[in-house]
Short mmCIF file of C-alpha atoms in Angstrom, two decimals:
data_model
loop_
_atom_site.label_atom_id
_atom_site.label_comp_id
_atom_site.label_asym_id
_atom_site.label_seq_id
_atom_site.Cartn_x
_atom_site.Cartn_y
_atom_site.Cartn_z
CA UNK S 1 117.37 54.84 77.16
CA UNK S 2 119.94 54.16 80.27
CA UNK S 3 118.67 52.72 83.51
CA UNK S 4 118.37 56.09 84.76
CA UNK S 5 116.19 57.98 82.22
CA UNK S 6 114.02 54.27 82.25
CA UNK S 7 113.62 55.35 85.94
CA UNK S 8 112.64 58.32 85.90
CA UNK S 9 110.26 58.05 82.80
CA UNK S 10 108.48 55.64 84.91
CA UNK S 11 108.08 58.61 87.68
CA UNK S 12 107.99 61.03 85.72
CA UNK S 13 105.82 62.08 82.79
CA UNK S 14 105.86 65.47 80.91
CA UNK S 15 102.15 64.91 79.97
CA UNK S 16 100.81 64.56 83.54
CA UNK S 17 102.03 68.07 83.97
CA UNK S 18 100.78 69.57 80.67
CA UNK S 19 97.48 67.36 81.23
CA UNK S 20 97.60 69.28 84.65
CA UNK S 21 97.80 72.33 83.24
CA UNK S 22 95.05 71.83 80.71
CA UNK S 23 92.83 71.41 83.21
CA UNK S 24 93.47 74.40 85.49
CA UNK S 25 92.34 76.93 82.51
CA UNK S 26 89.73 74.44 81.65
CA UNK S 27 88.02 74.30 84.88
CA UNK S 28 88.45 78.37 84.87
CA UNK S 29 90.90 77.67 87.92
CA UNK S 30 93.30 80.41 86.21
CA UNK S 31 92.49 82.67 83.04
CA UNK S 32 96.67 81.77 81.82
CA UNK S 33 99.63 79.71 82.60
CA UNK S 34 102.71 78.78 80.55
CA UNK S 35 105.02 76.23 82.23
CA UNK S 36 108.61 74.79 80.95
CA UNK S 37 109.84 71.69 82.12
CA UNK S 38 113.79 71.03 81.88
CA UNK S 39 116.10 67.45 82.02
CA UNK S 40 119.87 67.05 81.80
CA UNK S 41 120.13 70.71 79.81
CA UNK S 42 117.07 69.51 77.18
CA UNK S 43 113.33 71.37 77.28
CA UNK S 44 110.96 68.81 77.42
CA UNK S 45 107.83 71.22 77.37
CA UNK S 46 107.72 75.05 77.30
CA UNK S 47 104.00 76.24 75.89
CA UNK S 48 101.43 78.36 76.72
CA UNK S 49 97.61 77.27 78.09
CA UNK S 50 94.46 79.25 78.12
CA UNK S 51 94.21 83.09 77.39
CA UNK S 52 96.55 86.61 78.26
CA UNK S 53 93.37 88.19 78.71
CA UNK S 54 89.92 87.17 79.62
CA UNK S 55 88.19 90.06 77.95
CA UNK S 56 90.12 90.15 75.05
CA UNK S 57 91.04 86.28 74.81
CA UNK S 58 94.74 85.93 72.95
CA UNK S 59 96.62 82.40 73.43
CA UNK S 60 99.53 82.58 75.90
CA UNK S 61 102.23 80.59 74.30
CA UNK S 62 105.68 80.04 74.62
CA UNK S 63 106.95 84.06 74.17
CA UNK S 64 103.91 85.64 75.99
CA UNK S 65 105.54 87.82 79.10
CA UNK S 66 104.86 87.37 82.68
CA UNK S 67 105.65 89.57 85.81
CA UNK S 68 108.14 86.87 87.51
CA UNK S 69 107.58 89.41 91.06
CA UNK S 70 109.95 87.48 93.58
CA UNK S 71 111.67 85.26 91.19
CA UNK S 72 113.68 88.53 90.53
CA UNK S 73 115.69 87.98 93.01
CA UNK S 74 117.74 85.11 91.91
CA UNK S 75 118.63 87.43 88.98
CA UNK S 76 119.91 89.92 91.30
CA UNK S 77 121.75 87.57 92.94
CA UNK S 78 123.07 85.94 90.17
CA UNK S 79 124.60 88.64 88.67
CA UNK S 80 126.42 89.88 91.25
CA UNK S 81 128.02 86.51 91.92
CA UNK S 82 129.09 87.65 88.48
CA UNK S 83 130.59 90.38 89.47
CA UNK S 84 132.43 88.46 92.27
CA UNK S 85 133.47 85.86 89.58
CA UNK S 86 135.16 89.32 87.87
CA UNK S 87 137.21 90.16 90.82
CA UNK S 88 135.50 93.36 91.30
CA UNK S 89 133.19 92.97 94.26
CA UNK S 90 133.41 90.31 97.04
CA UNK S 91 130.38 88.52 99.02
CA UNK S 92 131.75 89.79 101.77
CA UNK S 93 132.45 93.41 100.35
CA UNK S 94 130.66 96.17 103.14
CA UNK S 95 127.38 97.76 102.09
CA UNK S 96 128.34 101.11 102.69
CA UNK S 97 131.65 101.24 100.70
CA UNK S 98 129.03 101.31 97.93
CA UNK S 99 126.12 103.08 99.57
CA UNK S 100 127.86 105.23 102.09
CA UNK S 101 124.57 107.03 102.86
CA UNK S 102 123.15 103.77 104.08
CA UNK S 103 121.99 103.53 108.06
CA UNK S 104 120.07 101.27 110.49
CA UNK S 105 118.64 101.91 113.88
CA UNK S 106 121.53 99.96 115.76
CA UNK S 107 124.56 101.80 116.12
CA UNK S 108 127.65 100.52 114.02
CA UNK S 109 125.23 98.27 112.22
CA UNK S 110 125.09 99.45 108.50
CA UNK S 111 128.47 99.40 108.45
CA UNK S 112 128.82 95.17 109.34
CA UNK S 113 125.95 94.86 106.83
CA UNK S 114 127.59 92.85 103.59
CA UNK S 115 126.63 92.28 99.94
CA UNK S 116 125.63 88.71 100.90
CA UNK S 117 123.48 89.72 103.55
CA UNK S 118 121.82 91.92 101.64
CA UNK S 119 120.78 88.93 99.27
CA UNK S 120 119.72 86.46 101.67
CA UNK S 121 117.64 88.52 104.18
CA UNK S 122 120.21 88.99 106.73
CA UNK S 123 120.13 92.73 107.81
CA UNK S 124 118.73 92.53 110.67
CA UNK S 125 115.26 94.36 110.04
CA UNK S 126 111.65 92.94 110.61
CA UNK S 127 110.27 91.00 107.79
CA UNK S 128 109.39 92.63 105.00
CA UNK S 129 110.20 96.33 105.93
CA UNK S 130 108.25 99.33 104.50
CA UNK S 131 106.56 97.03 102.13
CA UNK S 132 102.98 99.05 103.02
CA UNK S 133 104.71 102.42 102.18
CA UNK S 134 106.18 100.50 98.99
CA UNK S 135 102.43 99.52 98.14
CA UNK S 136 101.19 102.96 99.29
CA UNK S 137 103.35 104.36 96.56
CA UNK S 138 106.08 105.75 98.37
CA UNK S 139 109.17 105.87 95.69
CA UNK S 140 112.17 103.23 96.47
CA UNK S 141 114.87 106.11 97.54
CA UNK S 142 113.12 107.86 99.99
CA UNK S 143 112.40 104.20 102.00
CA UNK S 144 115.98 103.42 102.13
CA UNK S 145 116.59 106.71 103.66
CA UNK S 146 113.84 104.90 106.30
CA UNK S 147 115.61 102.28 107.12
CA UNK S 148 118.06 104.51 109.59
CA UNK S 149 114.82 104.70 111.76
CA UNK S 150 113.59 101.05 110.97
CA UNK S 151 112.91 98.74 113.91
CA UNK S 152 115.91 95.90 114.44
CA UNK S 153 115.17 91.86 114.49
CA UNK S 154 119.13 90.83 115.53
CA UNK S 155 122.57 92.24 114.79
CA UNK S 156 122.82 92.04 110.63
CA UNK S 157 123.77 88.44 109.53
CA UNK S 158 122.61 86.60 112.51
CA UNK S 159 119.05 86.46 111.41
CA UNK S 160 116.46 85.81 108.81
CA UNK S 161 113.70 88.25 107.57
CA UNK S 162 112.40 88.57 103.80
CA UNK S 163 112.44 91.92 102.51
CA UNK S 164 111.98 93.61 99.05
CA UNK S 165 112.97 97.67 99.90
CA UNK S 166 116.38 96.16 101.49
CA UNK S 167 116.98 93.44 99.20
CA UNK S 168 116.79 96.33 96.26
CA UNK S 169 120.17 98.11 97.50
CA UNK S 170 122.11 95.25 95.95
CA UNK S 171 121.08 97.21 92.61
CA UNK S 172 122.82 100.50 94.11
CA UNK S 173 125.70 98.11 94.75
CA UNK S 174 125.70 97.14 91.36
CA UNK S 175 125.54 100.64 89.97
CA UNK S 176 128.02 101.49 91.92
CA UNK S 177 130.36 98.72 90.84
CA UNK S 178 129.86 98.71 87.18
CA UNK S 179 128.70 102.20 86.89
CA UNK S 180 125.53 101.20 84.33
CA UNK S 181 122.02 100.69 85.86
CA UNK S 182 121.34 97.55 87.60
CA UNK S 183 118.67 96.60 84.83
CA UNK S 184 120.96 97.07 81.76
CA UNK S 185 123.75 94.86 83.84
CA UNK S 186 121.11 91.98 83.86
CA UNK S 187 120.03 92.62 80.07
CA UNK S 188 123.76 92.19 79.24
CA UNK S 189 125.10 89.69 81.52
CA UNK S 190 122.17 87.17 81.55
CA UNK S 191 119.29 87.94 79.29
CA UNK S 192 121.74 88.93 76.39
CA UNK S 193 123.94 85.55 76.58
CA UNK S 194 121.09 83.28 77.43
CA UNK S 195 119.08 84.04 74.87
CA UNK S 196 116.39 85.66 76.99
CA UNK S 197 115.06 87.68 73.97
CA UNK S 198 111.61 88.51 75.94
CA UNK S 199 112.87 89.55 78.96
CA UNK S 200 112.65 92.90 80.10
CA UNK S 201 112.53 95.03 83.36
CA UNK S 202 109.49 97.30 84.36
CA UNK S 203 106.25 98.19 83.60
CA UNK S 204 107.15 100.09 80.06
CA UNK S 205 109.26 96.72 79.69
CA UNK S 206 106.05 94.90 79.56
CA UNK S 207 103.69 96.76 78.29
CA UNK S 208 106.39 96.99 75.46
CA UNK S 209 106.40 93.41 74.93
CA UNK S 210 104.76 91.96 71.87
CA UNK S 211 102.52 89.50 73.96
CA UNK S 212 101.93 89.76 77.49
CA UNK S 213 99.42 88.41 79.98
CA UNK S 214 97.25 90.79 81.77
CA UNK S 215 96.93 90.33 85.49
CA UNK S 216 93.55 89.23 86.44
CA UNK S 217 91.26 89.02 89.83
CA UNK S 218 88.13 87.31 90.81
CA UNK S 219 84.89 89.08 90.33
CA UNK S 220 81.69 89.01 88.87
CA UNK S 221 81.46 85.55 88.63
CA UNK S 222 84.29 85.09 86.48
CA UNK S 223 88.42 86.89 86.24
CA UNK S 224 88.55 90.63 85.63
CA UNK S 225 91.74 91.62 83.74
CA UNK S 226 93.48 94.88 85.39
CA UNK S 227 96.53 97.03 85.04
CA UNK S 228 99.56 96.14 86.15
CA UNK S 229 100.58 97.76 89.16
CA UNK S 230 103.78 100.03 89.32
CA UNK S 231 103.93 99.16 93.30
CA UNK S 232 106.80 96.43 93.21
CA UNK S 233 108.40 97.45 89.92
CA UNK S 234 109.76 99.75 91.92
CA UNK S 235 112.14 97.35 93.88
CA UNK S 236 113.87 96.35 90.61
CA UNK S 237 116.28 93.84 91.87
CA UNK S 238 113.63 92.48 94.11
CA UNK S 239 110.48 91.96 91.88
CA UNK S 240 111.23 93.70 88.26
CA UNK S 241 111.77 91.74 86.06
CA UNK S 242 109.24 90.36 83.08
CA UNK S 243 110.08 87.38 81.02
CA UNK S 244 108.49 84.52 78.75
CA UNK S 245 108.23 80.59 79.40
CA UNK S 246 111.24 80.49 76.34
CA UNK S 247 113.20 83.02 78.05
CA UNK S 248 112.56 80.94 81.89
CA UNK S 249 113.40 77.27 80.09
CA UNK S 250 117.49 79.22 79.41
CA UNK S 251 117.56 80.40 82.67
CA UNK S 252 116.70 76.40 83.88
CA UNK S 253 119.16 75.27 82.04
CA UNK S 254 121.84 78.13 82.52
CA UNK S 255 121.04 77.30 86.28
CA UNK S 256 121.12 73.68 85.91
CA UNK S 257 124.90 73.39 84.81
CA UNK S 258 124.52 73.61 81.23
CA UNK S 259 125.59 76.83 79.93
CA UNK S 260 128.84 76.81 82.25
CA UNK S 261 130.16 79.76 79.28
CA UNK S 262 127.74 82.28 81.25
CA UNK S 263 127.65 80.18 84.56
CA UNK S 264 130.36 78.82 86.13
CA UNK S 265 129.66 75.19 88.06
CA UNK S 266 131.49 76.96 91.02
CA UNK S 267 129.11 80.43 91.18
CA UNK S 268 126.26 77.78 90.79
CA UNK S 269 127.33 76.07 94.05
CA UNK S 270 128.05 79.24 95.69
CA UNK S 271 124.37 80.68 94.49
CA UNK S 272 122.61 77.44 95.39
CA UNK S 273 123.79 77.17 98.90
CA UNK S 274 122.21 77.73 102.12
CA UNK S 275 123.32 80.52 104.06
CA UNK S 276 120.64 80.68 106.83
CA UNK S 277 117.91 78.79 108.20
CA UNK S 278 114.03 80.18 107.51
CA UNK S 279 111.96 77.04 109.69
CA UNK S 280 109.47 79.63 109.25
CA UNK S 281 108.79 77.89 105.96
CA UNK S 282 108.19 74.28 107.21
CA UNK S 283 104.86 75.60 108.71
CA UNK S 284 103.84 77.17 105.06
CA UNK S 285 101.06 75.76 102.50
CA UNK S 286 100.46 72.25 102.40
CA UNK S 287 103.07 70.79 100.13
CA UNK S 288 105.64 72.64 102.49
CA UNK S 289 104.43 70.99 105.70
CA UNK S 290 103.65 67.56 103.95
CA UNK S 291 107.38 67.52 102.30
CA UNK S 292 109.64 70.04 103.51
CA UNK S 293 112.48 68.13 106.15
CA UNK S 294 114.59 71.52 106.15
CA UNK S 295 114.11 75.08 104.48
CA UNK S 296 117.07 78.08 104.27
CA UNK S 297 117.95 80.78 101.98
CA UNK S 298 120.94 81.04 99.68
CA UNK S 299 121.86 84.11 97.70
CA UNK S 300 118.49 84.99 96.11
CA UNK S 301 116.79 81.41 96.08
CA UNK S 302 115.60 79.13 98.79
CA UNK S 303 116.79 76.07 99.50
CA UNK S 304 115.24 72.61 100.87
CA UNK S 305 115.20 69.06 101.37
CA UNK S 306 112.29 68.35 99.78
CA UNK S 307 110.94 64.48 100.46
CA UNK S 308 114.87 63.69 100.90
CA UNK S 309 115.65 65.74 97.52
CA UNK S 310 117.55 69.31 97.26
CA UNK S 311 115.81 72.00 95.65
CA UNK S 312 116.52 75.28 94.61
CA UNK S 313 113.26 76.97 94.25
CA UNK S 314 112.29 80.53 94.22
CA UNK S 315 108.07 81.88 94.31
CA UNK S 316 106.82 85.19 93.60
CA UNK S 317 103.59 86.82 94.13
CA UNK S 318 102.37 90.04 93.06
CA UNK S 319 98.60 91.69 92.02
CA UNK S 320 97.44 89.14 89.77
CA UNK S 321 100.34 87.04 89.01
CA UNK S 322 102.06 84.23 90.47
CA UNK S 323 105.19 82.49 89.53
CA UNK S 324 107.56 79.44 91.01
CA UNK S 325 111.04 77.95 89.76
CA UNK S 326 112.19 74.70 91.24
CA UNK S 327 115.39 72.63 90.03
CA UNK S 328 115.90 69.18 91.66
CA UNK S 329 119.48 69.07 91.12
CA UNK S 330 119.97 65.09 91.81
CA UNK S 331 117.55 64.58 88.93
CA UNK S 332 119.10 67.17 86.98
CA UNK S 333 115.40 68.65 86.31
CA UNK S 334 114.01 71.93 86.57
CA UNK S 335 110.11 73.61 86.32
CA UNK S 336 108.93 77.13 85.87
CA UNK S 337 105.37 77.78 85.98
CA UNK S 338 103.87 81.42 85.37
CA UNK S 339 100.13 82.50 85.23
CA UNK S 340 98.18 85.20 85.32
CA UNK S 341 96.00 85.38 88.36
#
């Protein structure tokens, strides 16, 4: 072992986490979690703990399937930085010479609006736009055509403000530039090459899975399994995709430097960069406020200096499931954790 590994063996330990783990399903804290833990391109842990479904108990281990919700988006924007890698689309390519139907409220606005934007909250709406009509089931097309009468934060790129219903037209962008469906792009540019053999898009995508854990709420004393919820599958690029702790341990390493034949160190630096400033963040949950010096948003992941480290990190959150990527890029170490409540 080099200095460095002895180092960080000493702070770090694989089976605090999975000990950690163990004891979140054991004291019923969560019905199912699987978690992979990644250093210098190797897995050092990716397994299941506790149950898909607390009615009808099954295992979750390392190919059970998980809604990922918000982690989506660092697929989206990862494979268009693909496509910018190919020569056929810039980051600075105009929204509307792909989606000419697109408007905003401001005049001449839609038309400054660019594909990089688009992927780090920059166009100028209120947070989270149409999100309510997106969880009333109003269909994803008809709340684009919306946005034309949507209310305005700041001119588009001057400002940060999360949205899903916005963030999605990166997937007409797509379409538009490759002419297959933004889904199938991502099965054969990422999930194909990595090895992502679980992974899948939608709710027939997961239901289709072999294994997959059920989302689950509190009641009755105990966690009710449900149905999965079509609300946010809606918003592919945004919060579609479905995917396995073996599928999520590639994508760590693919997006730690290691599989440089599908991801380029360059697009990595470009992807992993901070584009805009989100102090919002700094006044978040407690581990943000305790450790979080600066927070921003890159082109579908967050970015922070985290107790003097840089992360790339990405959470998602939708009806019973929860999800969060980090990668510690100094330390050349990356974590996924998915569960089911």
């Amino acid at each position: 072992i080099d200095a460095t590994d002895a180092r960080l063996a000493d702070s770090f330990d694989v089976r605090r986490f999975e000990a950690v783990a163990n004891q979140l399903v054991a004291n019923g804290r969560i019905p199912g979690l699987a978690m992979a833990i990644v250093k210098d391109g190797r897995i050092l842990s990716a397994r299941g703990y506790g149950v898909t479904d607390a009615r009808n108990p099954q295992p979750v281990d390392a190919h059970t399937v998980f809604r990922l919700a918000s982690l989506s988006k660092s697929f989206a924007g990862t494979v268009t930085g693909m496509l910018v890698n190919d020569g056929v689309l810039r980051w600075d390519s105009h929204l509307t010479d792909y989606v000419p139907e697109f408007r905003l409220s401001l005049p001449n606005a839609a038309q400054q609006v660019t594909v990089a934007d688009v992927l780090s909250h920059r166009v100028g709406l209120t947070h989270n736009a149409f999100d309510r009509d997106l969880e009333g089931n109003a269909d994803y097309h008809t709340l684009t055509m919306k946005l034309a009468n949507a209310p305005m934060k700041c001119a588009p790129g001057e400002c940060y403000a999360y949205q899903n219903v916005a963030f999605s037209l990166i997937g007409d962008v797509v379409f538009a530039t490759t002419g297959q469906f933004f889904s199938e792009t991502v099965a054969r540019r990422i999930f194909k090459p990595l090895g992502m053999h679980d992974a899948s898009y939608g709710l027939e995508g997961i239901e289709a899975s072999a294994r997959w854990a059920r989302p689950h709420v509190r009641g009755g004393g105990g966690w009710v399994p449900l149905t999965p919820k079509p609300t946010y599958y809606r918003v592919a690029p945004a919060a579609g995709v479905n995917a396995s702790i073996s599928d999520m341990a590639q994508y760590l390493i693919a997006h730690g430097g290691h599989r440089t034949d599908v991801l380029p160190e360059p697009l990595l630096a470009t992807l992993h960069t901070s584009v805009v400033e989100t102090p919002g963040e700094l006044r978040g949950g407690a581990w943000r406020r305790e450790r979080l010096n600066t927070a921003g948003y890159g082109l579908g992941w967050r970015v922070y200096d985290y107790a003097g480290h840089r992360v790339v990190f990405h959470g998602g959150a939708v009806q019973g499931y929860r999800a969060l990527m980090a990668l510690m890029p100094d330390r050349d170490l990356g974590i996924v954790v998915l569960w089911n409540s």
